[in-house]
PDB file of C-alpha atoms in Angstrom:
ATOM      1  CA  UNK A 195       0.000   0.000   0.000  1.00 43.00           C
ATOM      2  CA  UNK A 196       1.336   3.410  -0.985  1.00 49.00           C
ATOM      3  CA  UNK A 197       1.685   6.051   1.690  1.00 51.00           C
ATOM      4  CA  UNK A 198       0.722   9.603   0.900  1.00 52.00           C
ATOM      5  CA  UNK A 199       2.655  12.649   1.913  1.00 58.00           C
ATOM      6  CA  UNK A 200       0.431  14.207   4.607  1.00 58.00           C
ATOM      7  CA  UNK A 201       1.640  17.756   3.994  1.00 55.00           C
ATOM      8  CA  UNK A 202       0.816  17.476   0.265  1.00 53.00           C
ATOM      9  CA  UNK A 203      -2.688  16.219   1.074  1.00 49.00           C
ATOM     10  CA  UNK A 204      -3.287  18.981   3.633  1.00 50.00           C
ATOM     11  CA  UNK A 205      -1.939  21.653   1.276  1.00 51.00           C
ATOM     12  CA  UNK A 206      -4.181  20.415  -1.510  1.00 52.00           C
ATOM     13  CA  UNK A 207      -7.240  20.401   0.745  1.00 49.00           C
ATOM     14  CA  UNK A 208      -6.490  23.901   2.021  1.00 48.00           C
ATOM     15  CA  UNK A 209      -6.025  25.150  -1.526  1.00 48.00           C
ATOM     16  CA  UNK A 210      -9.428  23.838  -2.553  1.00 48.00           C
ATOM     17  CA  UNK A 211     -11.165  25.188   0.546  1.00 46.00           C
ATOM     18  CA  UNK A 212      -9.637  28.643   0.315  1.00 49.00           C
ATOM     19  CA  UNK A 213     -10.331  29.057  -3.376  1.00 46.00           C
ATOM     20  CA  UNK A 214     -14.090  29.202  -2.946  1.00 50.00           C
ATOM     21  CA  UNK A 215     -16.323  29.662  -5.962  1.00 52.00           C
ATOM     22  CA  UNK A 216     -13.841  31.630  -8.054  1.00 59.00           C
ATOM     23  CA  UNK A 217     -12.916  30.534 -11.567  1.00 72.00           C
ATOM     24  CA  UNK A 218      -9.968  28.429 -10.482  1.00 84.00           C
ATOM     25  CA  UNK A 219      -7.590  26.689 -12.837  1.00 84.00           C
ATOM     26  CA  UNK A 220      -4.370  24.786 -12.256  1.00 86.00           C
ATOM     27  CA  UNK A 221      -1.139  24.862 -14.152  1.00 86.00           C
ATOM     28  CA  UNK A 222      -2.097  21.417 -15.448  1.00 86.00           C
ATOM     29  CA  UNK A 223       0.488  19.537 -13.415  1.00 90.00           C
ATOM     30  CA  UNK A 224       3.868  20.069 -11.832  1.00 94.00           C
ATOM     31  CA  UNK A 225       6.291  22.163 -13.925  1.00 94.00           C
ATOM     32  CA  UNK A 226       9.587  23.947 -13.349  1.00 96.00           C
ATOM     33  CA  UNK A 227       9.477  27.714 -13.196  1.00 96.00           C
ATOM     34  CA  UNK A 228      10.947  29.026 -16.439  1.00 95.00           C
ATOM     35  CA  UNK A 229      11.115  32.705 -15.520  1.00 95.00           C
ATOM     36  CA  UNK A 230      10.332  34.728 -12.421  1.00 94.00           C
ATOM     37  CA  UNK A 231       9.771  38.424 -13.142  1.00 91.00           C
ATOM     38  CA  UNK A 232       9.717  41.129 -10.469  1.00 87.00           C
ATOM     39  CA  UNK A 233       9.179  44.850 -10.846  1.00 80.00           C
ATOM     40  CA  UNK A 234       9.758  47.901  -8.677  1.00 75.00           C
ATOM     41  CA  UNK A 235       7.130  49.577  -6.517  1.00 71.00           C
ATOM     42  CA  UNK A 236       5.309  51.189  -9.452  1.00 72.00           C
ATOM     43  CA  UNK A 237       3.547  47.843 -10.033  1.00 74.00           C
ATOM     44  CA  UNK A 238       2.537  47.306  -6.388  1.00 73.00           C
ATOM     45  CA  UNK A 239       5.380  44.771  -6.096  1.00 81.00           C
ATOM     46  CA  UNK A 240       3.826  42.372  -8.587  1.00 86.00           C
ATOM     47  CA  UNK A 241       5.733  39.265  -9.615  1.00 90.00           C
ATOM     48  CA  UNK A 242       5.024  37.057 -12.622  1.00 92.00           C
ATOM     49  CA  UNK A 243       5.849  33.383 -13.122  1.00 94.00           C
ATOM     50  CA  UNK A 244       6.088  31.500 -16.405  1.00 94.00           C
ATOM     51  CA  UNK A 245       6.451  27.719 -16.470  1.00 94.00           C
ATOM     52  CA  UNK A 246       8.551  25.381 -18.629  1.00 93.00           C
ATOM     53  CA  UNK A 247       6.760  23.142 -21.149  1.00 88.00           C
ATOM     54  CA  UNK A 248       3.304  23.748 -19.702  1.00 84.00           C
ATOM     55  CA  UNK A 249       0.456  21.681 -21.161  1.00 81.00           C
ATOM     56  CA  UNK A 250      -1.529  23.178 -24.044  1.00 84.00           C
ATOM     57  CA  UNK A 251      -4.792  23.282 -22.048  1.00 80.00           C
ATOM     58  CA  UNK A 252      -3.172  25.122 -19.131  1.00 80.00           C
ATOM     59  CA  UNK A 253      -1.418  27.432 -21.580  1.00 82.00           C
ATOM     60  CA  UNK A 254      -4.830  28.251 -23.044  1.00 85.00           C
ATOM     61  CA  UNK A 255      -6.222  29.392 -19.653  1.00 85.00           C
ATOM     62  CA  UNK A 256      -3.194  31.432 -18.556  1.00 87.00           C
ATOM     63  CA  UNK A 257      -1.133  32.000 -21.720  1.00 88.00           C
ATOM     64  CA  UNK A 258       1.299  34.554 -20.285  1.00 89.00           C
ATOM     65  CA  UNK A 259       1.792  33.132 -16.811  1.00 91.00           C
ATOM     66  CA  UNK A 260       0.715  33.652 -13.220  1.00 93.00           C
ATOM     67  CA  UNK A 261       0.938  36.827 -11.136  1.00 89.00           C
ATOM     68  CA  UNK A 262       0.559  38.083  -7.574  1.00 90.00           C
ATOM     69  CA  UNK A 263       1.572  41.184  -5.650  1.00 83.00           C
ATOM     70  CA  UNK A 264       3.997  40.958  -2.717  1.00 76.00           C
ATOM     71  CA  UNK A 265       2.429  43.783  -0.763  1.00 73.00           C
ATOM     72  CA  UNK A 266       1.060  41.560   2.018  1.00 77.00           C
ATOM     73  CA  UNK A 267       2.998  39.152   4.219  1.00 77.00           C
ATOM     74  CA  UNK A 268       1.016  36.206   2.904  1.00 83.00           C
ATOM     75  CA  UNK A 269       1.721  37.105  -0.716  1.00 86.00           C
ATOM     76  CA  UNK A 270       5.354  37.677   0.183  1.00 86.00           C
ATOM     77  CA  UNK A 271       5.447  34.105   1.490  1.00 89.00           C
ATOM     78  CA  UNK A 272       4.090  32.853  -1.844  1.00 91.00           C
ATOM     79  CA  UNK A 273       6.843  34.810  -3.614  1.00 90.00           C
ATOM     80  CA  UNK A 274       9.455  33.259  -1.297  1.00 92.00           C
ATOM     81  CA  UNK A 275       8.140  29.764  -2.072  1.00 93.00           C
ATOM     82  CA  UNK A 276       8.252  30.497  -5.814  1.00 95.00           C
ATOM     83  CA  UNK A 277      11.780  31.901  -5.556  1.00 94.00           C
ATOM     84  CA  UNK A 278      12.974  28.867  -3.580  1.00 96.00           C
ATOM     85  CA  UNK A 279      11.413  26.482  -6.117  1.00 96.00           C
ATOM     86  CA  UNK A 280      12.985  28.432  -8.982  1.00 96.00           C
ATOM     87  CA  UNK A 281      16.489  28.264  -7.515  1.00 96.00           C
ATOM     88  CA  UNK A 282      16.126  24.608  -6.489  1.00 96.00           C
ATOM     89  CA  UNK A 283      14.716  23.607  -9.913  1.00 95.00           C
ATOM     90  CA  UNK A 284      11.745  22.114  -8.065  1.00 95.00           C
ATOM     91  CA  UNK A 285       8.514  21.597  -9.942  1.00 96.00           C
ATOM     92  CA  UNK A 286       5.406  23.471  -8.776  1.00 95.00           C
ATOM     93  CA  UNK A 287       1.661  23.144  -9.182  1.00 94.00           C
ATOM     94  CA  UNK A 288      -0.128  26.490  -9.330  1.00 94.00           C
ATOM     95  CA  UNK A 289      -3.769  27.159  -8.523  1.00 93.00           C
ATOM     96  CA  UNK A 290      -4.910  30.456  -9.995  1.00 91.00           C
ATOM     97  CA  UNK A 291      -7.969  32.592 -10.674  1.00 90.00           C
ATOM     98  CA  UNK A 292      -8.257  32.915 -14.448  1.00 87.00           C
ATOM     99  CA  UNK A 293     -10.771  35.759 -14.149  1.00 86.00           C
ATOM    100  CA  UNK A 294      -8.296  37.982 -12.257  1.00 83.00           C
ATOM    101  CA  UNK A 295      -6.068  39.281 -15.048  1.00 76.00           C
ATOM    102  CA  UNK A 296      -3.273  41.655 -14.074  1.00 78.00           C
ATOM    103  CA  UNK A 297      -3.908  45.086 -15.546  1.00 74.00           C
ATOM    104  CA  UNK A 298      -0.182  45.889 -15.677  1.00 67.00           C
ATOM    105  CA  UNK A 299       0.274  44.009 -18.950  1.00 70.00           C
ATOM    106  CA  UNK A 300      -1.837  43.767 -22.090  1.00 74.00           C
ATOM    107  CA  UNK A 301      -1.512  39.980 -22.130  1.00 80.00           C
ATOM    108  CA  UNK A 302      -3.640  37.446 -20.196  1.00 85.00           C
ATOM    109  CA  UNK A 303      -2.251  36.255 -16.859  1.00 86.00           C
ATOM    110  CA  UNK A 304      -3.964  34.465 -13.967  1.00 90.00           C
ATOM    111  CA  UNK A 305      -3.770  35.519 -10.304  1.00 92.00           C
ATOM    112  CA  UNK A 306      -2.000  32.996  -8.086  1.00 93.00           C
ATOM    113  CA  UNK A 307      -4.068  31.499  -5.272  1.00 93.00           C
ATOM    114  CA  UNK A 308      -1.698  28.723  -4.197  1.00 92.00           C
ATOM    115  CA  UNK A 309       1.662  27.215  -5.123  1.00 94.00           C
ATOM    116  CA  UNK A 310       2.489  23.650  -4.165  1.00 93.00           C
ATOM    117  CA  UNK A 311       6.060  22.373  -4.555  1.00 92.00           C
ATOM    118  CA  UNK A 312       6.644  18.828  -5.670  1.00 89.00           C
TER     119      UNK A 312
END
């Protein structure tokens, strides 16, 4: 019998509970972070993540990546997790709200709700 990683199960359950009825999509699986963009304070400390070799269906929902601002402590923690995964070449699964496009770019991005490292 296979044992499950308790922290992964709890993180997944919390992600689903906290996402509510929003239009939530996932990155389509676990992928390495290709690029991690950050900007100065004129963007409200927004960061943007693009993933390597993301599936076509996930690419369709969030074609230009996933964004979040670092202005709160909680969002700063998400940025720290993304940065750690990027430097460690760890794959991540992203839950995002596809209806919350970042107005800072003309392209379509989805707002990050949760990042789970593999």
